[in-house]
C-alpha positions as a printed NumPy array, in Angstrom:
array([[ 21.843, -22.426,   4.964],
       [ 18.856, -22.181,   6.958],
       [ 16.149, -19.61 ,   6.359],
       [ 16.887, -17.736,   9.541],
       [ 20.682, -17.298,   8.574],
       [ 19.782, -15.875,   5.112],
       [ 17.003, -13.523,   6.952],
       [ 19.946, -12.472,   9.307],
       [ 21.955, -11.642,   6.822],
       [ 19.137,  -9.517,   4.335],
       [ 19.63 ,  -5.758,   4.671],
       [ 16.678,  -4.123,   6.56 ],
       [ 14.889,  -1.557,   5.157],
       [ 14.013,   2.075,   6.616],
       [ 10.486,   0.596,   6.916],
       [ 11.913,  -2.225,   9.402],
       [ 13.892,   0.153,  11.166],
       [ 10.39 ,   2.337,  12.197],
       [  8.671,  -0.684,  13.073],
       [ 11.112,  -1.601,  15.263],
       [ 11.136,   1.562,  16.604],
       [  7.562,   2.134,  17.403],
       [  7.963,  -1.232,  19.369],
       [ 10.707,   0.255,  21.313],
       [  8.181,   2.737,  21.668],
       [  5.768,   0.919,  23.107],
       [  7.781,  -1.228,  25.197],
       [  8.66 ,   2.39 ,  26.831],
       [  4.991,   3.305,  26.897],
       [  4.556,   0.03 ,  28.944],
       [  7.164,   0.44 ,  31.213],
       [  9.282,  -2.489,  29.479],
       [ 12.444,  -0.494,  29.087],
       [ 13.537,   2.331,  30.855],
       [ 14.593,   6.056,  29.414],
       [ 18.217,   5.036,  28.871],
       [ 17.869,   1.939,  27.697],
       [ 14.84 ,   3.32 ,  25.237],
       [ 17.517,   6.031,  23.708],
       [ 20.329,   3.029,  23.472],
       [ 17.882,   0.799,  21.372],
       [ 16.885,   3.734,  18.878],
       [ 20.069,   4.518,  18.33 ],
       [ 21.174,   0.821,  17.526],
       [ 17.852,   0.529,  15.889],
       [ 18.464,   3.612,  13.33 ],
       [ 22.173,   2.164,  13.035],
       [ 21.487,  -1.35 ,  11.817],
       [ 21.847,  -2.789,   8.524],
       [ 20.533,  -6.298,   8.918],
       [ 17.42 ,  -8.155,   9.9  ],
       [ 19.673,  -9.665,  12.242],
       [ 21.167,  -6.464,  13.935],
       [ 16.841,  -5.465,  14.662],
       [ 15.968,  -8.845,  15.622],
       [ 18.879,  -8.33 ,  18.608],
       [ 17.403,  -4.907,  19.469],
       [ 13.874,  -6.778,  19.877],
       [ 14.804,  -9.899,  21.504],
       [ 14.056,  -9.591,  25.129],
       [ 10.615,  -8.025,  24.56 ],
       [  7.233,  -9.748,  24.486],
       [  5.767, -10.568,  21.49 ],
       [  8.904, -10.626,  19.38 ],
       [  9.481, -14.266,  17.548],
       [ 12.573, -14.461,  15.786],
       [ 12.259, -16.63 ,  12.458],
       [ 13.574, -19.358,  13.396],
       [ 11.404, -19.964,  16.819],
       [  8.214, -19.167,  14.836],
       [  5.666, -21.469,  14.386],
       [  5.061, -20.217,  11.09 ],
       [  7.846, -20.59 ,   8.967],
       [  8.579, -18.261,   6.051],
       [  7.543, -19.21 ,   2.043],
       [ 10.541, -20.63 ,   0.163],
       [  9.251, -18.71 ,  -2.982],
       [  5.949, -17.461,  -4.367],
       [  2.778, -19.552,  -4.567],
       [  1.853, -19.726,  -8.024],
       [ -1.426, -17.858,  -8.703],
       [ -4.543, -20.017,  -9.422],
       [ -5.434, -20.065, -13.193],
       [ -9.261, -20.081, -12.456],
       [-10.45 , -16.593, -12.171],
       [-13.506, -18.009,  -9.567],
       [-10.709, -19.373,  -7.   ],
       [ -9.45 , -15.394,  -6.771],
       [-12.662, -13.997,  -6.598],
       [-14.846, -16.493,  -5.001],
       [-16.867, -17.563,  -7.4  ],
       [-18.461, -13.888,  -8.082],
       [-16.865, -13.231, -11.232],
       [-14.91 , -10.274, -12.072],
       [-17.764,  -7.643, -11.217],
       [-17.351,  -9.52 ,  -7.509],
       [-13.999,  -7.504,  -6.424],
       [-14.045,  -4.313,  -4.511],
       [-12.669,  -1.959,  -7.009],
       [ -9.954,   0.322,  -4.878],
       [ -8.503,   1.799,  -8.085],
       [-11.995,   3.497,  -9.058],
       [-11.688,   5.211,  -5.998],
       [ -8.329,   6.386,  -6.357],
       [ -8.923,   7.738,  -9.807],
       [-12.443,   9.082,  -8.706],
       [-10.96 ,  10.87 ,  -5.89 ],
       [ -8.547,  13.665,  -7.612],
       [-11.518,  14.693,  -9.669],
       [-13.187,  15.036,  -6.795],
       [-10.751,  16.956,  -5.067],
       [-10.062,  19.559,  -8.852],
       [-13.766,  19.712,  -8.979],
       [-14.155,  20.766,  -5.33 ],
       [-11.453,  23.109,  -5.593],
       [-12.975,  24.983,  -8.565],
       [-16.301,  25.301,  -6.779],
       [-14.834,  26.526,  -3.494],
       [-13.097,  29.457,  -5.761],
       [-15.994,  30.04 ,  -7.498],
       [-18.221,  30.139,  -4.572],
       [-15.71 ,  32.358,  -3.138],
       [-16.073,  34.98 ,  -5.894],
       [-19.717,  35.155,  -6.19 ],
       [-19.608,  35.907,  -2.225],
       [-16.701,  38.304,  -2.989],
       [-18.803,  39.754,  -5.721],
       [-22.135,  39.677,  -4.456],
       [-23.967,  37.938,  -6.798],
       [-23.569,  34.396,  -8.748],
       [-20.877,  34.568, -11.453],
       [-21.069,  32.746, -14.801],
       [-20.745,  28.676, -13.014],
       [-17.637,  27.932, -15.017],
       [-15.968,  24.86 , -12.708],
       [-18.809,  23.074, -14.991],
       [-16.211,  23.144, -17.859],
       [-13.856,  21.238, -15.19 ],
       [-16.047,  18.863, -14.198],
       [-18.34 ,  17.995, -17.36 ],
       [-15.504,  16.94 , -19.803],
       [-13.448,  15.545, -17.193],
       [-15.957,  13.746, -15.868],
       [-17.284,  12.438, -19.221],
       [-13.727,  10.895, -20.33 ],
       [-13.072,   9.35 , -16.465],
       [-16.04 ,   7.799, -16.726],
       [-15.807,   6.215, -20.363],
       [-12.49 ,   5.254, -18.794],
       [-13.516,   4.002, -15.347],
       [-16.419,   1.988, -17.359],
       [-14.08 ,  -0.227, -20.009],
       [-11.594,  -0.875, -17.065],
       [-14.053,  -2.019, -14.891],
       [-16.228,  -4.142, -17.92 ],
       [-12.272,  -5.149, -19.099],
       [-11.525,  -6.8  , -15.864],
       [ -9.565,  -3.786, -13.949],
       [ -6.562,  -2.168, -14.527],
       [ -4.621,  -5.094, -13.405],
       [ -6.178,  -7.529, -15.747],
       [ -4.031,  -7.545, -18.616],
       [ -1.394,  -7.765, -16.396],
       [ -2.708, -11.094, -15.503],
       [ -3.396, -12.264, -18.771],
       [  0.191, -11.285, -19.797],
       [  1.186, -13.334, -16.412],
       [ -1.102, -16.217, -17.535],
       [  0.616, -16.538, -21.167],
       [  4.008, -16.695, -19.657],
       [  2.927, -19.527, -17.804],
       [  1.245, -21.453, -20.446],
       [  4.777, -21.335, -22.478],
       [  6.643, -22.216, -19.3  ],
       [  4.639, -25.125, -18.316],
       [  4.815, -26.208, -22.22 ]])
């Protein structure tokens, strides 16, 4: 069974359905498809259940390749990951990746901390003079065990690095 077939076949998710129809979108926006023929596609869009059934909705419109008249065909399976840690990172180590997850855990005590000194701001306008600064009690402690946190993840090798290790061990007893 060729790969297209077995693509045809795979259910579509709600996330395919939305791409497809901000393309019918734009292909209105350009003048590619009129009014009618715009509400007919959406509705066949939101109806279908298989890659297939979208690929039909797409296939007179520029830019669409179907999988099987791509020039790049789809991965059988999954590329093994490399076992050297330099190959991932490029040779910098593990202090050389951008770390995304400090940010996201950074950010929501950000956002409590900012939220406690808005209300306290707020009250010592309200009352007309500075109030006792208690959002320090919110931020201090907080703070201190984030960052003990955010500092042994990060020396550790990220949150994702046990993962990996756990990934890399499989392998080993695979492969022996």
């Amino acid at each position: 069974m060729a790969v297209a077939d077995r693509r045809a076949n795979l259910r579509a998710a709600d996330v395919d359905r939305q791409f497809v129809a901000e393309r019918l979108k734009a292909a209105l926006d350009e003048g590619r498809l009129s009014l009618g023929e715009y509400d007919d596609r959406l509705k066949e869009t939101y109806a279908a259940r298989t890659y297939g059934d979208l690929d039909v909705i797409l296939s007179d419109l520029p830019g669409f390749h179907p999988v099987d008249e791509a020039a790049v065909a789809p991965a059988s399976g999954y590329a093994a990951a490399p076992a050297d840690p330099e190959q991932v990172t490029g040779g910098k180590g593990q202090f050389g990746r951008q770390p995304n997850w400090l940010l996201g855990i950074w950010s929501g005590w950000l956002i409590a901390v900012t939220v406690n000194v808005v209300i306290w701001a707020l009250v010592s306008i309200s009352s007309g003079e500075a109030v006792y600064f208690w959002p320090m009690w919110v931020a201090g402690p907080l703070g201190a065990v984030l960052l003990a946190t955010s500092v042994s993840t990060y020396l550790a090798g990220g949150p994702d690095a046990a993962r990996e290790l756990r990934r890399e061990r499989r392998r080993q007893r695979r492969g022996d």
